[in-house]
XYZ file of C-alpha atoms in Angstrom:
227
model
C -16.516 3.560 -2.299
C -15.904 6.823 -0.853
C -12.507 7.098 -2.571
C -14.083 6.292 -6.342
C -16.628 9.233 -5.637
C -14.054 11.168 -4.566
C -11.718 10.725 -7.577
C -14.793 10.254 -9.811
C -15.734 13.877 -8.952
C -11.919 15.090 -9.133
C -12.227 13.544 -12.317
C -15.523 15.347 -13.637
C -14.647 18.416 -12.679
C -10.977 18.697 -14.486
C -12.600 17.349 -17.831
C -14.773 20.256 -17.209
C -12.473 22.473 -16.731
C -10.516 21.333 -19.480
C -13.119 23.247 -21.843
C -12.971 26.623 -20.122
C -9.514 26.740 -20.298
C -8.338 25.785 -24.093
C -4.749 26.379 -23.192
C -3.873 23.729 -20.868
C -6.856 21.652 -22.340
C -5.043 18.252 -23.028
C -3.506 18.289 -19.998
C -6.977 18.645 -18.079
C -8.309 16.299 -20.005
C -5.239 13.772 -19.318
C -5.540 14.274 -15.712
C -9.196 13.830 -16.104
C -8.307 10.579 -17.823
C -5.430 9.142 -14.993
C -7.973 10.431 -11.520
C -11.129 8.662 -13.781
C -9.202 5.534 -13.917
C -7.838 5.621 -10.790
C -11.820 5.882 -9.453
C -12.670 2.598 -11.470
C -9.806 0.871 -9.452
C -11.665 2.115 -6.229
C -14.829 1.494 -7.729
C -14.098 -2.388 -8.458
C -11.048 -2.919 -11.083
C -8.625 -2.949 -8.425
C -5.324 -2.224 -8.271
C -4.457 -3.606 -11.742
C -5.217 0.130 -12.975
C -1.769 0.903 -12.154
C 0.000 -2.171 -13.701
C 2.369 -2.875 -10.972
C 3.865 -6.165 -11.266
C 5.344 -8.360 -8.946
C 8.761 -7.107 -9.232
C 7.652 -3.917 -8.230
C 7.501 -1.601 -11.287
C 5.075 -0.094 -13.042
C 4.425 -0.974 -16.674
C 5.145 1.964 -18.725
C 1.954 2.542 -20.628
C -0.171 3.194 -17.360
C 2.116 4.735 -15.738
C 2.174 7.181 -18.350
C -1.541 7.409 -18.781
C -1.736 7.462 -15.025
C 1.068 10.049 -14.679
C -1.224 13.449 -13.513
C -2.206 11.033 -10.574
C 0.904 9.385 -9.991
C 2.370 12.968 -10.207
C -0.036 14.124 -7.606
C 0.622 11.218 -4.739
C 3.950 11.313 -4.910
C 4.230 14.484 -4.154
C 2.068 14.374 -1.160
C 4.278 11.280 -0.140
C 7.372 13.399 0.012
C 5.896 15.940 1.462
C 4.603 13.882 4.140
C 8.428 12.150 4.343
C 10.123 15.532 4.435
C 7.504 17.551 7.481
C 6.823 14.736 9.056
C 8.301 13.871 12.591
C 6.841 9.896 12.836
C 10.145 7.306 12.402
C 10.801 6.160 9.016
C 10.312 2.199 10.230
C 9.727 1.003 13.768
C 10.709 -2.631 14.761
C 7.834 -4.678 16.567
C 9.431 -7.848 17.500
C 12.528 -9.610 16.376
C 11.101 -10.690 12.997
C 9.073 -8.134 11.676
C 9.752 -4.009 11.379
C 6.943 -1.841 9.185
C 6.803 1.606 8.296
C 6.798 3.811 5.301
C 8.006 3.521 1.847
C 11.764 3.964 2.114
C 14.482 5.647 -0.403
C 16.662 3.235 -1.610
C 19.652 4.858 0.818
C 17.262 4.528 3.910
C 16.401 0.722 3.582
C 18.103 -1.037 6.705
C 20.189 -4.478 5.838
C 19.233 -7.698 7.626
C 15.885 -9.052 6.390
C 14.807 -12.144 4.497
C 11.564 -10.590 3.314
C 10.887 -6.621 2.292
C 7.173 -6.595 1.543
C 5.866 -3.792 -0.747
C 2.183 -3.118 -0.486
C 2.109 -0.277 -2.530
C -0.029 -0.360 -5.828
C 0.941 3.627 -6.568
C 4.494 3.982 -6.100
C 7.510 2.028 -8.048
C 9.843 0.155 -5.716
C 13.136 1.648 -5.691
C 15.631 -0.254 -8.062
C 18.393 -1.278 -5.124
C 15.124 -2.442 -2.910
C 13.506 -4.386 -5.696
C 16.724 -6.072 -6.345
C 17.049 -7.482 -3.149
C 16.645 -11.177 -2.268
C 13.743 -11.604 -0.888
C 11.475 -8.827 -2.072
C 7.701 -9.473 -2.537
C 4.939 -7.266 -4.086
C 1.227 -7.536 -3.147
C -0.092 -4.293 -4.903
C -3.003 -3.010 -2.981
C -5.087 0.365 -3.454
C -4.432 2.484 -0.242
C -7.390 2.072 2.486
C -7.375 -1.230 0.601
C -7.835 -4.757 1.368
C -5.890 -7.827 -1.230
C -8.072 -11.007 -1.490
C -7.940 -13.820 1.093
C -5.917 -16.020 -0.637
C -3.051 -12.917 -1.666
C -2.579 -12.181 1.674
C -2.805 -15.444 2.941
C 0.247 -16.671 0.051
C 2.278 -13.671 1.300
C 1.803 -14.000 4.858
C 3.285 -17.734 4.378
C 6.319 -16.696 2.846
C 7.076 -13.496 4.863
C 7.002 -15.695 7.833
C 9.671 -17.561 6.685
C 12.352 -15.370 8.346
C 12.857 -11.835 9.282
C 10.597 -9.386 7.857
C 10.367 -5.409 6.892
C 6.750 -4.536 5.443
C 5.335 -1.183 4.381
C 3.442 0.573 2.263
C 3.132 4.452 1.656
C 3.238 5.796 5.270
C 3.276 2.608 7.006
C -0.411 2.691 8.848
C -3.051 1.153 7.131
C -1.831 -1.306 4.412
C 0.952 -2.589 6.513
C -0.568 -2.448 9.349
C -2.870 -4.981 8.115
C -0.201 -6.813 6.757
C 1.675 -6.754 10.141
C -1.572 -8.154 11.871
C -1.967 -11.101 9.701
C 1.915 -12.008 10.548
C 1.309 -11.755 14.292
C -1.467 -13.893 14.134
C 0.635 -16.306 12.289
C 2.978 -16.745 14.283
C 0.588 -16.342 17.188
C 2.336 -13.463 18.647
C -1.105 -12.114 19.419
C -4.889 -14.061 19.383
C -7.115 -11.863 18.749
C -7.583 -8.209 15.865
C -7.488 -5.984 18.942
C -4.617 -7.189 20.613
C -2.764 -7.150 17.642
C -3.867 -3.936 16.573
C -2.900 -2.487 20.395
C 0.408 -4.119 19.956
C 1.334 -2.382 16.382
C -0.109 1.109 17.758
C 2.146 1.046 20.468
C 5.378 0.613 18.750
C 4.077 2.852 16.019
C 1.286 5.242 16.683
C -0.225 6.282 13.611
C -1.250 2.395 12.640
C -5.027 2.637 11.595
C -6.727 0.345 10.220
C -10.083 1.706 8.532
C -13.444 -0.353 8.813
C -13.272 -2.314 5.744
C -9.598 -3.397 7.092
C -10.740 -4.531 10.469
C -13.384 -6.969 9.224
C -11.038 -8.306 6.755
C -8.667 -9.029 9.292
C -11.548 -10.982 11.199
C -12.249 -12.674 7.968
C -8.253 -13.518 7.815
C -8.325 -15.086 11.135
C -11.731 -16.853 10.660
C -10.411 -18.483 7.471
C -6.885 -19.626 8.784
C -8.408 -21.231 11.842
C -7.817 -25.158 11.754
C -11.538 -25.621 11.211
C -11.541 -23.551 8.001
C -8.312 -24.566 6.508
C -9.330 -28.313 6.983
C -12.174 -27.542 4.611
């Protein structure tokens, strides 16, 4: 909820602003428009508000109403690619390797599955084309429903793996958790977690995260799928 206040205030205050300052007024009061929507995703809609489908692209209309915004996190996502010193992807075991969103020259060659987790960004066109690739939009610091992540899960499993979403911490790690407790390379959220922070620091899953995962794992226990 803290991220629809957030952009609901962002919002609020550049439709103000966008009648103190008549020059640039329609473009205040478009990126009023694109952080306002982007707040009713946080605040319950979901990641639909960016109309990413699941061959990765973003449908044209909202990504032109949500352009200010889009605008605005891509550029803090190169930034953060260009200053930062954290790899690009770091491998965990034989089947699976997370980490960032990647330019199409940067993807490595060898996996069945790429998973995209990003609702904000539009998957490269050489990535997107590639055998194997799989969208689950979700909104960053986001959880997908139980029954997304468990469909994904199932078919990433199926073979060797590369999953990430926008810096490669919080979506993916998620993501990464749910396939190492498939495959039962770990048994419980914290060893899992442990596991994915040592091979690649920066993993964090936020609250919200962490008792989805626990949800996750209650759900797919024998008990629970037998229901």
């Amino acid at each position: 909820m803290k991220y629809a206040i957030a952009f609901g205030v962002m919002s609020l205050v550049l439709a103000a602003s966008s009648m103190l300052y008549p020059g640039v007024r329609w473009l205040l009061f478009w990126s009023a428009l694109s952080f306002g929507m982007v707040a009713l995703g946080y605040a319950g809609i979901g990641p639909r508000v960016f109309g990413k489908g699941r061959d990765g692209r973003i449908s044209l209309p909202l990504k032109l109403l949500n352009l200010p915004y889009l605008t605005y996190t891509w550029a803090i996502w190169h930034l953060c690619r260009l200053l930062s010193r954290e790899a690009s992807f770091n491998q965990i075991d034989d089947d699976l390797v997370i980490g960032r969103r990647l330019l199409a020259s940067e993807a490595p060659e060898g996996f069945d599955h790429y998973v995209d987790l990003t609702a904000e960004f539009e998957e490269p066109r050489p990535i997107r084309a590639r055998p194997g690739y799989c969208c689950l939009p979700i909104l960053d610091a986001g959880v997908p429903s139980l029954a997304e992540l468990r469909g994904a899960v199932e078919q990433a499993a199926a073979g060797r793996a590369f999953v990430h979403c926008a810096q490669g911490h919080g979506r993916t790690g998620l993501f990464a958790l749910a396939l190492l407790l498939h495959h039962k390379r770990v048994e419980t959220i914290e060893e899992g977690i442990g596991l994915l922070q040592n091979l690649r620091p920066a993993v964090k899953l936020n609250r919200i995260q962490v008792e989805f995962a626990h949800r996750y794992l209650g759900s797919s226990s024998p008990h629970n799928l037998s229901n």
